[in-house]
XYZ file of C-alpha atoms in Angstrom:
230
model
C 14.345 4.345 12.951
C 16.947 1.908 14.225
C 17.147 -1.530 12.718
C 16.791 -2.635 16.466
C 13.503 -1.286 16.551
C 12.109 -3.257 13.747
C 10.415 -6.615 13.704
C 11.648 -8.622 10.482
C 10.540 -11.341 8.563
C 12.409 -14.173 7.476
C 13.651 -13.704 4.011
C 11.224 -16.383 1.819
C 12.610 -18.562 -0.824
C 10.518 -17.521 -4.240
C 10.864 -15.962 -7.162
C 9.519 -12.734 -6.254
C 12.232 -12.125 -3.449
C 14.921 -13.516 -5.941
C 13.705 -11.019 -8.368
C 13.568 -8.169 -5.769
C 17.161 -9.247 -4.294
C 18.515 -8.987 -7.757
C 17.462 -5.391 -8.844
C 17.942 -3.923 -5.661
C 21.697 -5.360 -5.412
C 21.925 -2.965 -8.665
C 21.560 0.042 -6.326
C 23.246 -1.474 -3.208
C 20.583 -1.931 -1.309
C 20.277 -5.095 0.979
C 16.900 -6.452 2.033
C 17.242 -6.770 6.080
C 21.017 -5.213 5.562
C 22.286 -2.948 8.441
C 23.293 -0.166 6.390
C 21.027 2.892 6.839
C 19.735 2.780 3.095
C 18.980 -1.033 3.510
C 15.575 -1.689 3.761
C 13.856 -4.229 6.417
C 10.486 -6.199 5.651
C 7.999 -6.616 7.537
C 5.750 -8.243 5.168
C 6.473 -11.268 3.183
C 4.039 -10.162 0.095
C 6.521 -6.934 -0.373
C 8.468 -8.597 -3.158
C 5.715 -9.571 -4.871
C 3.842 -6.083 -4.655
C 6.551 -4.068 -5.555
C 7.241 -6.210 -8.626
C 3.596 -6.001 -9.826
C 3.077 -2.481 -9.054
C 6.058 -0.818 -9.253
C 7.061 2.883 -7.582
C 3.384 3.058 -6.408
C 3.340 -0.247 -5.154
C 6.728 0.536 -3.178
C 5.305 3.628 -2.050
C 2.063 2.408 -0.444
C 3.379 -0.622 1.310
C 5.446 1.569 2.985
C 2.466 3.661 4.171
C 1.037 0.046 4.787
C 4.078 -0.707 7.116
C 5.426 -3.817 4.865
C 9.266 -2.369 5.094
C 11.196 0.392 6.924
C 14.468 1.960 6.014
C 16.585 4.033 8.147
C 17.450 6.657 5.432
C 14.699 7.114 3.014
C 16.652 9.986 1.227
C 20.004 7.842 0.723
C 17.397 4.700 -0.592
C 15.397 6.466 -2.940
C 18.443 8.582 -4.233
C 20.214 4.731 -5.146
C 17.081 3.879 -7.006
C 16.661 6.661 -9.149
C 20.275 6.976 -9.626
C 20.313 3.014 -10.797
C 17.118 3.540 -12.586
C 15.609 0.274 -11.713
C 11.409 1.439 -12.400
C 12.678 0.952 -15.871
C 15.214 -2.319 -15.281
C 14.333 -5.731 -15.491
C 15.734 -9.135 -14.478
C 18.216 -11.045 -16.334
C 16.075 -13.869 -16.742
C 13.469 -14.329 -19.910
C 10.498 -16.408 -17.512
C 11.325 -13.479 -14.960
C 10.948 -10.549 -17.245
C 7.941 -12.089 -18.565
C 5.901 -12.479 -14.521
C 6.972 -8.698 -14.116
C 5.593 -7.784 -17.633
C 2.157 -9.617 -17.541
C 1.605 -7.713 -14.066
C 2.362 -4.421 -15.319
C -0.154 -5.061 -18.544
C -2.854 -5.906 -16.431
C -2.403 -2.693 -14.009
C -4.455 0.111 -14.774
C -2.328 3.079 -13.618
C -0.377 4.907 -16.528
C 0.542 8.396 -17.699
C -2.570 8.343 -20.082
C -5.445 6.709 -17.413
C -4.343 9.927 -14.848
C -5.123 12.284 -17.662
C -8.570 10.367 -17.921
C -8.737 11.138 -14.368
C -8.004 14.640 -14.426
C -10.114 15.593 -17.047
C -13.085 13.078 -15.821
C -13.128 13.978 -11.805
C -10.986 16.911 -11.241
C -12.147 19.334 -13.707
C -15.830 18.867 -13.323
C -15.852 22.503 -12.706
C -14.330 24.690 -9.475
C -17.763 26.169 -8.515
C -18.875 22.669 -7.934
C -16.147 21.745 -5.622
C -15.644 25.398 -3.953
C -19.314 24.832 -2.298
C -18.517 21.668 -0.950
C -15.122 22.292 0.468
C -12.896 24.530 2.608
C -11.780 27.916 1.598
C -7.918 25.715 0.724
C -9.355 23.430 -1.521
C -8.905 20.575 0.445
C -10.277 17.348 -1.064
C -8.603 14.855 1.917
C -9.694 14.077 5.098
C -8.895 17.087 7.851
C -7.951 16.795 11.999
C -10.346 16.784 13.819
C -8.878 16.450 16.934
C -9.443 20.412 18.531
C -11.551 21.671 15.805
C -15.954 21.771 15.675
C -15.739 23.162 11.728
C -14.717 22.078 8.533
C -12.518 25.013 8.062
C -10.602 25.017 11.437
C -10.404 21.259 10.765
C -8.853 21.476 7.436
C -6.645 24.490 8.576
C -5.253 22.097 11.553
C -4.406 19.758 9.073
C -2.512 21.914 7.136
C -0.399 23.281 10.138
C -0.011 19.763 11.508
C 1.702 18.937 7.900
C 3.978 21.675 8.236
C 5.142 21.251 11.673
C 6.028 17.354 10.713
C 7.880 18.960 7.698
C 9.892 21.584 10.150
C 9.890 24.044 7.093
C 12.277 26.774 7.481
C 12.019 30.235 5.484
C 13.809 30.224 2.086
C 13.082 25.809 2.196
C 12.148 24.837 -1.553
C 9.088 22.040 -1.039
C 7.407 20.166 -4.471
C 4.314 18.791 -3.668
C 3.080 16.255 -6.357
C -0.548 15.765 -6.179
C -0.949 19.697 -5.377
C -4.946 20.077 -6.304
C -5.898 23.410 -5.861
C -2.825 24.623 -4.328
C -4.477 24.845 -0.995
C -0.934 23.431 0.807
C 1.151 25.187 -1.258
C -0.789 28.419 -0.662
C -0.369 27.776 3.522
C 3.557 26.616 3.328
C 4.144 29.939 1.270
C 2.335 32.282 3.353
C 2.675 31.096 6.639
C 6.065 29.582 6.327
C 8.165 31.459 3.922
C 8.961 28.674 1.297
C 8.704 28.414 -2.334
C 6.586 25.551 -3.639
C 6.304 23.421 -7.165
C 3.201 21.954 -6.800
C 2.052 19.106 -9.832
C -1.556 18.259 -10.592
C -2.998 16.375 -13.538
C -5.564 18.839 -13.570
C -6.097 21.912 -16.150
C -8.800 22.940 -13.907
C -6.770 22.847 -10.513
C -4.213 25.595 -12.213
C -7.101 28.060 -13.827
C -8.352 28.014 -9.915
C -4.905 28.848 -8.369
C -4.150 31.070 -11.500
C -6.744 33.484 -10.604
C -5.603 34.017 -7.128
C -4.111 37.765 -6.795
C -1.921 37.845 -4.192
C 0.046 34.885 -5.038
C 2.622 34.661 -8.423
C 1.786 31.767 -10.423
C 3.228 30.454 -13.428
C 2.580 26.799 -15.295
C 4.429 24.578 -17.968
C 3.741 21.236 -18.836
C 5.583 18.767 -17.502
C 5.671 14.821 -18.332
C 2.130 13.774 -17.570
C 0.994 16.466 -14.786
C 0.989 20.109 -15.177
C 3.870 21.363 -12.639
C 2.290 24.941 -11.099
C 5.026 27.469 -8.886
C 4.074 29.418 -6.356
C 6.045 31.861 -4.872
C 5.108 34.780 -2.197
C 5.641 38.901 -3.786
């Protein structure tokens, strides 16, 4: 999307944009530059969000519509390149705003674990009865379909066709569940897929599948699964 195309906000004077301004200038990034990796806010409670919440809090104000880039790939490639989820401001009273947020937040590597193990593996019979034949546990499209199934399936093909996958495309899908994506992308498109869940349960379901190859490994804090067609 063209910066021309984007209504801005006027940059505020506070601490959290200060803060913001000064880690991003670590990667190059501008806020309301005109180069393509430069992000533009729409929202003045970004700064503050992102501060507080970190990568999850950048990633859901952008669902949110708080800031638009031009080049998402070029932006997030700065950011993990300059590592800033793990920098922090020069400044002592700074550090310490950004560290009594993150205490207080209840997302960490350990609490999705608790989740996993709490919610997701409740047991696969229970959730096969209740969902589609994919495993989807989010909302499905509606739009042309009168059954769960065809709803979910629309959903899935809808996702794909925003993705333009290609035959031979490599695709990691973090927050796989069951595998039902993964399962339509490789079958229907051709493409290889790392899918990562925090749930033990979500791989035993996918392992058992036949007429997909599956293999697992621990990785960090979710369990990374592969599938790939015979």
């Amino acid at each position: 999307m063209s910066s021309s195309c984007i209504e801005e906000v006027s940059v505020p004077d506070d601490n959290w944009y200060r803060i913001a301004n000064e880690l991003l200038s670590r990667a190059d990034i501008t806020i309301n530059g005109s180069a393509p990796s430069d992000i533009r806010v729409k929202n003045p409670d970004f700064f503050k969000r992102v501060l507080q919440e970190g990568s999850l809090g950048l990633g859901e104000s952008y669902m949110d519509g708080w800031w638009e880039c031009e080049r998402l790939d070029i932006f997030f490639s700065k950011v993990l390149r300059a590592g800033l989820e793990n920098q922090l401001p020069h400044h002592v009273k700074d550090t310490l705003r950004i560290l009594g947020a993150r205490l207080i937040n209840l997302q960490s590597k350990k609490r999705a674990w608790i989740v996993g193990k709490e919610h997701y593996d409740l047991g696969n019979d229970l959730f096969s009865r209740m969902l589609d034949p994919y495993m989807q546990y989010s909302c499905a499209y509606w739009k042309d379909a009168d059954t769960l199934e065809a709803a979910q399936q629309a959903k899935l093909k809808l996702i794909c066709e925003k993705l333009q996958l290609q035959p031979g495309m490599r695709v990691l899908d973090i927050g796989c569940g069951w595998g039902g994506l993964s399962q339509y992308m490789a079958t229907h498109y051709g493409v290889s897929v790392v899918g990562v869940t925090i749930s033990a349960e979500h791989v035993f379901y996918r392992v058992q599948l036949l007429y997909l190859i599956a293999t697992y490994l621990l990785v960090g804090f979710g369990l990374c699964v592969c599938w790939r067609m015979h």
